[in-house]
CSV table of C-alpha atoms in Angstrom, one decimal:
chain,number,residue,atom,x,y,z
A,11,UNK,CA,13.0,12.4,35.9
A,12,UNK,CA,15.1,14.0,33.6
A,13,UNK,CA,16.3,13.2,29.9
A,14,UNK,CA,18.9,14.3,27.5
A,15,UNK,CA,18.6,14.2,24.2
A,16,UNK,CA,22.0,14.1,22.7
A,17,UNK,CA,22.4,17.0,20.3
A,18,UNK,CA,25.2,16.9,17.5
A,19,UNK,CA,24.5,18.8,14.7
A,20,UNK,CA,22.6,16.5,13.1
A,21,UNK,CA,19.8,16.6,10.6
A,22,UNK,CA,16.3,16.6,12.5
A,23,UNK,CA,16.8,16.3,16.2
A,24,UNK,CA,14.4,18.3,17.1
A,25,UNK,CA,11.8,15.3,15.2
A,26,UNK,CA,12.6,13.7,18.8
A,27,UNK,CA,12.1,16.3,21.2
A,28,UNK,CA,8.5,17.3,19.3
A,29,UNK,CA,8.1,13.6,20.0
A,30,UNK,CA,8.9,13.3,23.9
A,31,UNK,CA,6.9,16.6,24.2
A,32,UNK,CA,3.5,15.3,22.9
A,33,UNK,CA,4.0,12.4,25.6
A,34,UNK,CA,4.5,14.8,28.3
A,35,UNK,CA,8.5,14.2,28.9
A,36,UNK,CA,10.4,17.1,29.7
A,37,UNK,CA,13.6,16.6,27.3
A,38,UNK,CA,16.5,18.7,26.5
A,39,UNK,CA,18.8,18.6,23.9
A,40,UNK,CA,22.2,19.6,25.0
A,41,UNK,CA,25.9,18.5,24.0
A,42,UNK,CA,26.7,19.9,27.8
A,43,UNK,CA,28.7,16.9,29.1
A,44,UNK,CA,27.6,17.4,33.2
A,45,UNK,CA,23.3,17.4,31.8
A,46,UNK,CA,23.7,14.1,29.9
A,47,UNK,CA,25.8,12.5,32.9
A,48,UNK,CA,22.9,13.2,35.2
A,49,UNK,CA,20.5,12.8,32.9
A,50,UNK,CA,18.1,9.7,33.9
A,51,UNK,CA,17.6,8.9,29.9
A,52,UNK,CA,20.2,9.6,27.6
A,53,UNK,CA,18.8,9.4,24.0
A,54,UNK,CA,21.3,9.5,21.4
A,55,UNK,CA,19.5,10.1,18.1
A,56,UNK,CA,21.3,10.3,14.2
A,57,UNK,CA,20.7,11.1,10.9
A,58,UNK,CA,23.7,11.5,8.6
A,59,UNK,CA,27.1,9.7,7.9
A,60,UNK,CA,29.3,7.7,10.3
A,61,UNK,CA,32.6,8.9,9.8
A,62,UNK,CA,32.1,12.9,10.2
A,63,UNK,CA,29.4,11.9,13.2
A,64,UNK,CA,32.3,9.8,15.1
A,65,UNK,CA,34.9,12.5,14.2
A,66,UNK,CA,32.3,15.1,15.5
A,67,UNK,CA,31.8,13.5,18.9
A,68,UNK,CA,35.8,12.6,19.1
A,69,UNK,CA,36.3,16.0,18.9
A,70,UNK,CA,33.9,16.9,21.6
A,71,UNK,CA,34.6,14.5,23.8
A,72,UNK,CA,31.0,13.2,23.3
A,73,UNK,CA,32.5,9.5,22.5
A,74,UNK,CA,33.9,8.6,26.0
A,75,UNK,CA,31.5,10.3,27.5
A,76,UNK,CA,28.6,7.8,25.6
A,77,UNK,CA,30.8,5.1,26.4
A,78,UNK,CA,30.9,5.9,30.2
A,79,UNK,CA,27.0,6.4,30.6
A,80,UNK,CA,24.8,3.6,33.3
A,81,UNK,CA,21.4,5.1,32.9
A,82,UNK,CA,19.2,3.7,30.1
A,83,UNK,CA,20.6,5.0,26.5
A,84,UNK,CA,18.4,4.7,23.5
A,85,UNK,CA,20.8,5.2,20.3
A,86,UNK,CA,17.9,5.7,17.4
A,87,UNK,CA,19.1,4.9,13.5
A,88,UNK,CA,22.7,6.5,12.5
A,89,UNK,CA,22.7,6.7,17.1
A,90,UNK,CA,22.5,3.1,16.7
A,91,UNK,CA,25.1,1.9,14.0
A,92,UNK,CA,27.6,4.4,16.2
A,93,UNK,CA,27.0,2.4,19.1
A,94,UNK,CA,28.1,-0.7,17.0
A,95,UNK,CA,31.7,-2.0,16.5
A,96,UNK,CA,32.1,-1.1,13.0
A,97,UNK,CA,30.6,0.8,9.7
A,98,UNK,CA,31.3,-0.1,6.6
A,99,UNK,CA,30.2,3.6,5.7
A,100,UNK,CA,33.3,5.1,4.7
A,101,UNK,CA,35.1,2.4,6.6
A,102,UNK,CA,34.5,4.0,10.2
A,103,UNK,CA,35.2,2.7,13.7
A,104,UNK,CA,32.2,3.5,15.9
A,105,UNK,CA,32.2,3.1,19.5
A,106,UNK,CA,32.0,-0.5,20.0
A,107,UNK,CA,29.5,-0.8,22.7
A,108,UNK,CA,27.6,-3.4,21.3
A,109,UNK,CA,30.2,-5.7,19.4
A,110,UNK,CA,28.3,-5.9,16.3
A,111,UNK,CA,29.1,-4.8,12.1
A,112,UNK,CA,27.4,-2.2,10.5
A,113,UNK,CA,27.1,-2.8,6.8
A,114,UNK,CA,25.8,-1.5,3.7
A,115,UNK,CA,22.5,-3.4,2.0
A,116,UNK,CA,23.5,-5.4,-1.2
A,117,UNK,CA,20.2,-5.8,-4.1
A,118,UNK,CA,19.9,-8.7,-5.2
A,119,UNK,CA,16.7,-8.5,-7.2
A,120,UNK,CA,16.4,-4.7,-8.2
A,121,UNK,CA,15.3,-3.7,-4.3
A,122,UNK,CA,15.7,-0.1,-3.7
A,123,UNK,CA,18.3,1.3,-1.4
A,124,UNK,CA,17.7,3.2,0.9
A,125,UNK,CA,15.6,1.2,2.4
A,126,UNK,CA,13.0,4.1,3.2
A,127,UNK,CA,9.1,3.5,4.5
A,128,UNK,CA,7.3,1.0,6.8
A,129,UNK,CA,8.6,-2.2,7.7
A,130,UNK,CA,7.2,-4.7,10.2
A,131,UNK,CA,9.3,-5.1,13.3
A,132,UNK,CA,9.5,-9.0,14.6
A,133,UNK,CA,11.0,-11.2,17.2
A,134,UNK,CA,11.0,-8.7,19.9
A,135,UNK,CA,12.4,-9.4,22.7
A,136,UNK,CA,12.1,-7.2,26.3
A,137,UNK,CA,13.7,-3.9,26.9
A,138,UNK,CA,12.0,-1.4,25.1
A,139,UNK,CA,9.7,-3.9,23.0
A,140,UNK,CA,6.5,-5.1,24.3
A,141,UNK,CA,5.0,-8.2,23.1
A,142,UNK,CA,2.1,-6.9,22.0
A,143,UNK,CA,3.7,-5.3,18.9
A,144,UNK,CA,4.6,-8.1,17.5
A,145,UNK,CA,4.3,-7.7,13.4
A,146,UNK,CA,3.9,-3.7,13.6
A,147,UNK,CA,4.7,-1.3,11.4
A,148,UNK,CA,7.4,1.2,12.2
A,149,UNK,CA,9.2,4.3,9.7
A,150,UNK,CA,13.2,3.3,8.5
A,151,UNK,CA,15.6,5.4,6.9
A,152,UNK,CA,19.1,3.9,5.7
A,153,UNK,CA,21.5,2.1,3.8
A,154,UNK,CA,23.4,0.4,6.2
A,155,UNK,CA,22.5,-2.3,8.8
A,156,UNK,CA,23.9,-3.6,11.6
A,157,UNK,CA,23.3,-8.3,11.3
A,158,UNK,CA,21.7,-10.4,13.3
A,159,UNK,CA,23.3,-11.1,16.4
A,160,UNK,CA,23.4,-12.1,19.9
A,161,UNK,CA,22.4,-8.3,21.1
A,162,UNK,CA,19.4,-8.7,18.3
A,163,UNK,CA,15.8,-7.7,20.2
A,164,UNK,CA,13.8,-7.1,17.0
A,165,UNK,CA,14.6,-8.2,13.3
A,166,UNK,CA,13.2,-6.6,10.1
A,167,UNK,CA,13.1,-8.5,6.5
A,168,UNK,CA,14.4,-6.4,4.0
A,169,UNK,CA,16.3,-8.2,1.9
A,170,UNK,CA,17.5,-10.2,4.1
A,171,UNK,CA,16.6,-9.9,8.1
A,172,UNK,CA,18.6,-7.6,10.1
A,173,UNK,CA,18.6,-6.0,13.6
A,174,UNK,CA,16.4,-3.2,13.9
A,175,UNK,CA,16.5,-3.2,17.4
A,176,UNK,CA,19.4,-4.0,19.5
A,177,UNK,CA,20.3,-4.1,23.3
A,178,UNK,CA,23.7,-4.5,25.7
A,179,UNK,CA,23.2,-3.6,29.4
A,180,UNK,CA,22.0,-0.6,29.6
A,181,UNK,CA,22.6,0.3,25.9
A,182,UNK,CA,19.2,0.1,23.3
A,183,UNK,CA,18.7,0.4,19.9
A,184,UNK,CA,16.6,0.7,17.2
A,185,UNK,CA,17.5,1.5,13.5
A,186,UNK,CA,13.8,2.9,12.9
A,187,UNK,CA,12.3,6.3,13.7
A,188,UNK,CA,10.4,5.5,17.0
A,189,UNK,CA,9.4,9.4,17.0
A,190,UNK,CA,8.4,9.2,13.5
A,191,UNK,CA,6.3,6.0,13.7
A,192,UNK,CA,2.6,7.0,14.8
A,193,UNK,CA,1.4,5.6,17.5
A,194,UNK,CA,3.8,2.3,17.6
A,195,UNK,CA,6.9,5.0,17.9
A,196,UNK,CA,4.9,6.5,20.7
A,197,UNK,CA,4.5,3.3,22.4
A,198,UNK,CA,8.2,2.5,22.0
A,199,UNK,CA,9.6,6.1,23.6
A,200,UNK,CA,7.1,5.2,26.1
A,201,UNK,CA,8.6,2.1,27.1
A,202,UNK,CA,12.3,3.1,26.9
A,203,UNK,CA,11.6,6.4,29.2
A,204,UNK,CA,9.2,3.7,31.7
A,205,UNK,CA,12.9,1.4,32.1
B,279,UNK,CA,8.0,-7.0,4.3
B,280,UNK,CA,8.3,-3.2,3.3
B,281,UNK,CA,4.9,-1.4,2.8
B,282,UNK,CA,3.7,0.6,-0.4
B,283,UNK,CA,2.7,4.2,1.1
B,284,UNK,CA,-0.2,6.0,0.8
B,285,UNK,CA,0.8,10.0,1.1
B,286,UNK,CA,-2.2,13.1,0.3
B,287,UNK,CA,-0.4,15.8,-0.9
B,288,UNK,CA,-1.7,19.2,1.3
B,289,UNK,CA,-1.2,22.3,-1.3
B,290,UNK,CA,-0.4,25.4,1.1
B,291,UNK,CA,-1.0,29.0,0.2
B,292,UNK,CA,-0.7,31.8,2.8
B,293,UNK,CA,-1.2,29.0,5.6
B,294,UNK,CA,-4.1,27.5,4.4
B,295,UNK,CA,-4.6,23.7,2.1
B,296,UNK,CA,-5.6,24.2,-1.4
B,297,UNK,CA,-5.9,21.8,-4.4
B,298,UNK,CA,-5.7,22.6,-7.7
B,299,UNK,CA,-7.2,20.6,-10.5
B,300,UNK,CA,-5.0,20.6,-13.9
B,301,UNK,CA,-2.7,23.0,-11.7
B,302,UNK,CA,-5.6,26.2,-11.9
B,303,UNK,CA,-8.8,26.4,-10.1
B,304,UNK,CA,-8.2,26.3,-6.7
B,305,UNK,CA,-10.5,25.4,-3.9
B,306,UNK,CA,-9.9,25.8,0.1
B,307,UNK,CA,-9.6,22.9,1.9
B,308,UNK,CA,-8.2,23.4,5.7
B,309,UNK,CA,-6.1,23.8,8.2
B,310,UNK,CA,-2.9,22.5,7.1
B,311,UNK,CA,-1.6,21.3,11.0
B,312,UNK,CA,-5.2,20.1,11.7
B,313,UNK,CA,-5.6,18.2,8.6
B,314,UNK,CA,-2.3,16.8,8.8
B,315,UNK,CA,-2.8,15.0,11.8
B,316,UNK,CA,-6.3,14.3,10.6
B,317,UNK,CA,-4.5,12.4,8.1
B,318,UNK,CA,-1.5,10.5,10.4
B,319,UNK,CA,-4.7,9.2,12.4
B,320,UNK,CA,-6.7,7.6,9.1
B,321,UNK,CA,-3.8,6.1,8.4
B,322,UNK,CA,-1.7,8.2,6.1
B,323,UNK,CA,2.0,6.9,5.7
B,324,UNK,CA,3.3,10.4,4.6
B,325,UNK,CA,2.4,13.7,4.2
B,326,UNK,CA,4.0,16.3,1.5
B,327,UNK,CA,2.8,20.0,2.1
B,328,UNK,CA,3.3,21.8,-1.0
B,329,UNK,CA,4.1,25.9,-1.0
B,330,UNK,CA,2.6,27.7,-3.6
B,331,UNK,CA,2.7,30.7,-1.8
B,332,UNK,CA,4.7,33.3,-3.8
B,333,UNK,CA,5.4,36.3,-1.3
B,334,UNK,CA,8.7,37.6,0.0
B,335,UNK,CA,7.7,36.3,3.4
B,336,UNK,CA,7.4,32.6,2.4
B,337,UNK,CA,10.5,31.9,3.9
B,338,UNK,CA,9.7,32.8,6.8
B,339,UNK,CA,6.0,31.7,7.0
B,340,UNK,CA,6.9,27.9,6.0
B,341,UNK,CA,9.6,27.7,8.4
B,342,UNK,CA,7.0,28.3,11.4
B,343,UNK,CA,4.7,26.0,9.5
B,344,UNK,CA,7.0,23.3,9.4
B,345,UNK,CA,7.5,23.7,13.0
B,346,UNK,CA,3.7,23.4,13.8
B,347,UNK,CA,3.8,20.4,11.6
B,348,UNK,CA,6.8,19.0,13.4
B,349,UNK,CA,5.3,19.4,16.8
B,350,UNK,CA,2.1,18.1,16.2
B,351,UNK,CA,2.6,15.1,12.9
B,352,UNK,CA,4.0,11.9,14.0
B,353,UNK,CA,4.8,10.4,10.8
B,354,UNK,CA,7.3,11.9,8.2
B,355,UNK,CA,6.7,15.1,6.0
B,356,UNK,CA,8.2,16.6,3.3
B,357,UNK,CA,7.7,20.6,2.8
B,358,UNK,CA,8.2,21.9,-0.9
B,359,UNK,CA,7.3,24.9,-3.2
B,360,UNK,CA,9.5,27.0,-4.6
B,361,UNK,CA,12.8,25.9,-2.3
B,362,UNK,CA,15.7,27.4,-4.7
B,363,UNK,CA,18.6,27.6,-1.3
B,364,UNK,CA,21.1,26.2,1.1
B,365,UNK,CA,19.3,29.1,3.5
B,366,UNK,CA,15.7,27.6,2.5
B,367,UNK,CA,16.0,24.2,3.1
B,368,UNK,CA,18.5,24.5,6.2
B,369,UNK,CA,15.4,27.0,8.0
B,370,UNK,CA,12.8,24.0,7.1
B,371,UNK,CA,15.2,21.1,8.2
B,372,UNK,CA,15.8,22.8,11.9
B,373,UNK,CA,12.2,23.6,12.4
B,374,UNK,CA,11.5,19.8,11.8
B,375,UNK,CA,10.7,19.1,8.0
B,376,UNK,CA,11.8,15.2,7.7
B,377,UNK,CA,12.5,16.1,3.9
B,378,UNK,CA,12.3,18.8,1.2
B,379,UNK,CA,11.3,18.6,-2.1
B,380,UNK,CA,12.3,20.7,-5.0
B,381,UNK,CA,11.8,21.4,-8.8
B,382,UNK,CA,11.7,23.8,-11.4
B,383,UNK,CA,15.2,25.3,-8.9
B,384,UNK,CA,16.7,21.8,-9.3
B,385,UNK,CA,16.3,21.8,-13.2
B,386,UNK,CA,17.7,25.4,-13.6
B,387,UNK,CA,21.2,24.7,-11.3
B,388,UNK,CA,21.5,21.2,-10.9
B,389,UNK,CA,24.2,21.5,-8.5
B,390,UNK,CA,21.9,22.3,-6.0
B,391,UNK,CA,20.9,18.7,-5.5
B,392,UNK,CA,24.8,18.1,-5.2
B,393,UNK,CA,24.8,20.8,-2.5
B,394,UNK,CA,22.2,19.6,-0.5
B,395,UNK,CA,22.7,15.6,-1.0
B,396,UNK,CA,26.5,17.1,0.7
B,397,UNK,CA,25.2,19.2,3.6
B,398,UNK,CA,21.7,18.1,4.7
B,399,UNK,CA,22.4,13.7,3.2
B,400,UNK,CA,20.3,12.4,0.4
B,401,UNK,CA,17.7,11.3,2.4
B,402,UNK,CA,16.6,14.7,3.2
B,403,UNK,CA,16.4,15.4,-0.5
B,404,UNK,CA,13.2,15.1,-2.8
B,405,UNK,CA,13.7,15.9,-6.2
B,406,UNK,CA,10.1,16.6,-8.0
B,407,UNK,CA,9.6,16.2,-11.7
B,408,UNK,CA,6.6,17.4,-13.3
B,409,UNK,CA,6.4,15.8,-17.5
B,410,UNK,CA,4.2,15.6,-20.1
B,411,UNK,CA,3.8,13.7,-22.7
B,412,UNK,CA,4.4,15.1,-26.3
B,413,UNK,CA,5.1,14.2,-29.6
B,414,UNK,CA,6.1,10.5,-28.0
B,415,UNK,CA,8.2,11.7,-25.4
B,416,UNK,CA,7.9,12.8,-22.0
B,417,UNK,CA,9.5,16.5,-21.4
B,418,UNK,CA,10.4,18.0,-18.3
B,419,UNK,CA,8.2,21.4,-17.0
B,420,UNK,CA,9.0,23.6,-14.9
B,421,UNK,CA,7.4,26.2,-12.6
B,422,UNK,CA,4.4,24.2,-11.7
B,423,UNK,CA,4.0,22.7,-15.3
B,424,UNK,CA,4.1,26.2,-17.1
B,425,UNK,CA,7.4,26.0,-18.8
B,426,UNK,CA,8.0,23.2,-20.8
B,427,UNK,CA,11.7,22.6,-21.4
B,428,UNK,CA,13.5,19.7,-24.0
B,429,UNK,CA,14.7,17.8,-21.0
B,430,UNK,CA,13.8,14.5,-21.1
B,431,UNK,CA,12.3,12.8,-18.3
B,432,UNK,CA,14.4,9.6,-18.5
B,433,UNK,CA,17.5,11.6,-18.4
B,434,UNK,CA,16.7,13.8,-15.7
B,435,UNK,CA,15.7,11.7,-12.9
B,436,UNK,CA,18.9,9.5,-13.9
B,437,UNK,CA,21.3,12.7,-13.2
B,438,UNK,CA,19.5,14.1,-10.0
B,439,UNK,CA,19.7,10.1,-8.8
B,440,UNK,CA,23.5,10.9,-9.2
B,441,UNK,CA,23.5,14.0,-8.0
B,442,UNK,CA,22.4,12.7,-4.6
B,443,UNK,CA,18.5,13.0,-5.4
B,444,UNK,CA,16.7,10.4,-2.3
B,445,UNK,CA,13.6,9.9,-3.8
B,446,UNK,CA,11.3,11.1,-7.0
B,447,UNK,CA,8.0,12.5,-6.3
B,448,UNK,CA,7.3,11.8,-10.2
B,449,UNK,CA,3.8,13.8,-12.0
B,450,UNK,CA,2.3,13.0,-15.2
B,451,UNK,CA,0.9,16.6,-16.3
B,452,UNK,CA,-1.3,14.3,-18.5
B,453,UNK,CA,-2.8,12.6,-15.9
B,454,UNK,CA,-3.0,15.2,-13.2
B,455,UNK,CA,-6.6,16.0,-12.0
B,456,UNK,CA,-8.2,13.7,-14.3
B,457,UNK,CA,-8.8,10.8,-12.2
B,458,UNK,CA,-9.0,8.4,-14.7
B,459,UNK,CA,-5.4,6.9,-12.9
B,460,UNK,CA,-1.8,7.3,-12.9
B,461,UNK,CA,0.7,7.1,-15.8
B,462,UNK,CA,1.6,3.5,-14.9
B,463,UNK,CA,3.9,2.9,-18.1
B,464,UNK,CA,6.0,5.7,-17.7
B,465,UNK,CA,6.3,5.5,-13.8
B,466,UNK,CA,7.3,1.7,-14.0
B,467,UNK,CA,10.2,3.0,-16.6
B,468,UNK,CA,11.4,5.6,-14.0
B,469,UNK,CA,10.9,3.4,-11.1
B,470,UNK,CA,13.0,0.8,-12.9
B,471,UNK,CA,15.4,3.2,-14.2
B,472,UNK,CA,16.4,4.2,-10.8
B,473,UNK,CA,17.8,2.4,-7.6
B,474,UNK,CA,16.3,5.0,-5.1
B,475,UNK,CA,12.4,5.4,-4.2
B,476,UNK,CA,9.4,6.6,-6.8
B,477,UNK,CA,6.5,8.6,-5.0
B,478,UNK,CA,3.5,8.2,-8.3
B,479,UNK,CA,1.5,11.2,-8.5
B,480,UNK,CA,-1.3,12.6,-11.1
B,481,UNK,CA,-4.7,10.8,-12.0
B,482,UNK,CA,-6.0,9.0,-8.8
B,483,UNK,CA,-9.8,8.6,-9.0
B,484,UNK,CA,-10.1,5.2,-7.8
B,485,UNK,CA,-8.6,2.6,-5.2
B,486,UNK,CA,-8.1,0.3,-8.3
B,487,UNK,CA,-5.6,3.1,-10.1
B,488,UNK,CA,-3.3,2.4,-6.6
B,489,UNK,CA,-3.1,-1.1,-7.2
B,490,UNK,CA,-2.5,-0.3,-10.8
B,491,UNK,CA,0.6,2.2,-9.9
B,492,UNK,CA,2.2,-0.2,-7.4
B,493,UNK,CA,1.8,-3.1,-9.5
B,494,UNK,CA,2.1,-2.1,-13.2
B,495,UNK,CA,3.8,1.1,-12.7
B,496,UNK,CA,6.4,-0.2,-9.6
B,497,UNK,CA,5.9,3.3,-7.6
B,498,UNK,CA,6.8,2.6,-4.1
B,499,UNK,CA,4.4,5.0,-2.8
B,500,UNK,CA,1.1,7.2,-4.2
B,501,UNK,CA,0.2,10.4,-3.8
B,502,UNK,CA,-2.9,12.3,-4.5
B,503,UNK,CA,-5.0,14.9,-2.8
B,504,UNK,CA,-8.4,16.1,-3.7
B,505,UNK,CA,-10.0,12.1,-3.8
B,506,UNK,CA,-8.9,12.2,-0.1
B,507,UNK,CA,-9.3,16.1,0.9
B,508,UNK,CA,-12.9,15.3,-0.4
B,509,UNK,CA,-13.2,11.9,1.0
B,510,UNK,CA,-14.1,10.7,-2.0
B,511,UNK,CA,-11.7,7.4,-0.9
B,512,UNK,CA,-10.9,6.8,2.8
B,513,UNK,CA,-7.4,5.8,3.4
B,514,UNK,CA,-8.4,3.3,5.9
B,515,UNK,CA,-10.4,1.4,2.9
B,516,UNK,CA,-8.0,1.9,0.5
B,517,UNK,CA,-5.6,0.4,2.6
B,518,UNK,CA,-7.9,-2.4,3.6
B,519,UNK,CA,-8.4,-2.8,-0.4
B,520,UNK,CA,-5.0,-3.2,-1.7
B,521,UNK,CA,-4.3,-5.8,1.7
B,522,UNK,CA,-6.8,-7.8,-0.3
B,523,UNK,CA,-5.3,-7.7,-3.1
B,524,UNK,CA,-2.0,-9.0,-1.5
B,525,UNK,CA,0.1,-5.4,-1.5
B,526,UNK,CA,1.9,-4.6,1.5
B,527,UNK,CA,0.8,-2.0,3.6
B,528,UNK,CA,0.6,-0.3,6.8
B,529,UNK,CA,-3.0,-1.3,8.8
């Protein structure tokens, strides 16, 4: 059992290797192309902006090789609006895995964006959610969101409700911090390194 | 629906948790790593370590403290205390830190907040503002509230919001150690004045003076430290308190 954790440059990967090592998974994180092919798990994590990410990747190579992976992928906040069709952050083509639009929240009533804290995660749906945490609170970061869609396997009110999880094939997603998220996070990595 | 948080503040000097009341007086209070994760189990949303360590070696020291941290919290931290670099905060952001916080360096060259909004992204960046109240108006101090300056507070959490400031971790000097609750007037003026998150801090005694800050004074989350290094309020009740009250939060 092995598992990659995609490493680009950006801001707090190592939050998600910390994370796999208190559940006992042996994780790398590497940007070698031949380790994440082999890899059993492939977690692609983010924080920071989608158009120097995707140009970072193109220039590595890392985008067709994301788009080429079978095994289970977990793409985890920015990881997850790059595995979308579209940002609306600075207008970026992503890599259009799960044909879905990333966009930027709009206030209506004075909200605060980012939207940054706990949030309750609902309407899960298989994959990497189990039914028993239904209504749980889990740790976001951002200012974009990718709608409500047919690939939608948990929603999130804020605002309005949008995907914080998502799922094509063998391609999941959540816009939270699962490795930042107590013992719910814990839960979750659990279940996406148990596919 | 997105919860209010609930974050003690752990005051680090050489490695070790201290509080200080009115900012003198300190007292020893822990492990910082075992406390920490003392505090992610009771049900803390947040954690903010804060540096008052003044030795050359801080550097250094806080980076492999922020590591420990990393490898052992599972909730988000913020490290701060005397953070004046690019070199700083990029040492504490690859050891694990989820954000930094500055001050007194952010007042003195604004353009830092610029700099670091650019490389590290917003949400990495804390910008903390210590005030006080005088003659009317609330002034900006710096250097752990020492040095008062004729910034206003107002004006100053407006520019580091457009500078590329994430959130404000906002303290009322007046308020600070007195437990007698927060500034709630003056922290729903910031919190309105602002589009991005307002951590309260300064004059917890009581669960009622959290209710207070999230209602009255629109704070988005509370910090304190001694009523809960103490246990003089258990996070778990406070959080069962305000749920009955109808605020959101995390249980």
């Amino acid at each position: 059992m092995s598992t990659a954790i995609i490493d680009y440059n950006a801001g707090n990967v190592q939050s998600v290797l910390f994370a796999l090592e208190r559940l006992g998974v042996d994780a790398v994180l590497t940007g070698d192309h031949d380790i994440i092919r082999s890899a059993d798990k492939v977690i692609f994590p983010g924080v920071g902006e989608a158009n120097t990410t995707m140009a970072y990747l193109r220039e590595r190579g890392l985008d067709e090789l994301i788009r080429s992976l079978t095994q289970p992928v977990l793409g985890i906040c920015l990881g997850m609006q790059l595995l979308c069709e579209h940002s609306e952050e600075n207008d970026t083509p992503c890599l259009g895995i799960i044909p879905q639009k990333v966009v930027r929240f709009r206030p209506e009533k004075g909200e605060k964006v980012p939207h940054m804290g706990w949030n309750s995660i609902r309407n899960l749906e298989n994959g990497v959610f189990t039914p028993n945490l239904e209504g749980d609170y889990v740790y976001f970061v951002h200012s974009y969101y990718a709608e409500v869609g047919p690939y939608t396997t948990a929603t999130t009110d804020y605002i309005l409700p949008f995907s914080s999880g998502l799922q094509k094939d063998n391609f999941y997603a959540t816009q939270f911090h699962p490795e930042k998220s107590g013992k719910v996070g814990a839960a979750i990595l659990k279940n996406f390194i148990a596919l | 629906m997105l919860a209010k948080r609930i974050i003690p503040c752990l005051d680090i000097k050489d490695g070790r948790t201290v509080k200080g009341v009115n900012f003198v007086n300190l007292i020893d209070a822990g492990d910082p790593v075992e406390l920490g994760a003392l505090y992610s189990e009771k049900g803390a949303d947040e954690l903010v370590f804060l540096d008052i360590t003044a030795t050359h070696e801080r550097r250094k020291t806080l980076a492999a403290l922020a590591k420990d941290i990393a490898q052992h919290l599972n909730i988000p931290f913020t490290i701060g205390g005397g953070i004046s670099s690019l070199q700083d905060v990029d040492a504490l952001l690859s050891s694990g830190a989820d954000k930094i916080s500055i001050n007194s360096a952010a007042v003195r060259r604004p353009e830092l907040i610029d700099e670091l909004a650019r490389n590290f992204g917003s949400q990495f960046v804390v910008v903390a503002v210590d005030a006080k109240l005088m003659n009317g108006g609330w002034y900006i101090h710096l250097s752990g509230g020492r040095i008062p300056t004729e910034i206003r507070l107002l004006d100053w959490v407006k520019e580091a919001e457009s500078r590329g400031a994430g959130e404000i971790l906002f303290t009322s000097m007046n308020h600070d150690g007195t437990k007698n609750g927060f500034a709630n007037e003056i922290t729903a003026r910031v919190s309105e004045s602002l589009s991005i998150p307002v951590i309260a801090s300064g004059g917890a005694g009581q669960m009622e003076h959290f209710y207070d800050v999230f209602t009255k004074g629109k704070a988005d989350a509370g910090l304190a430290a001694s009523i809960f290094h103490f246990r003089e309020i258990e996070i778990r009740d406070l959080k069962e308190y305000l749920q009955g009250r109808g605020v959101a939060v995390r249980l």
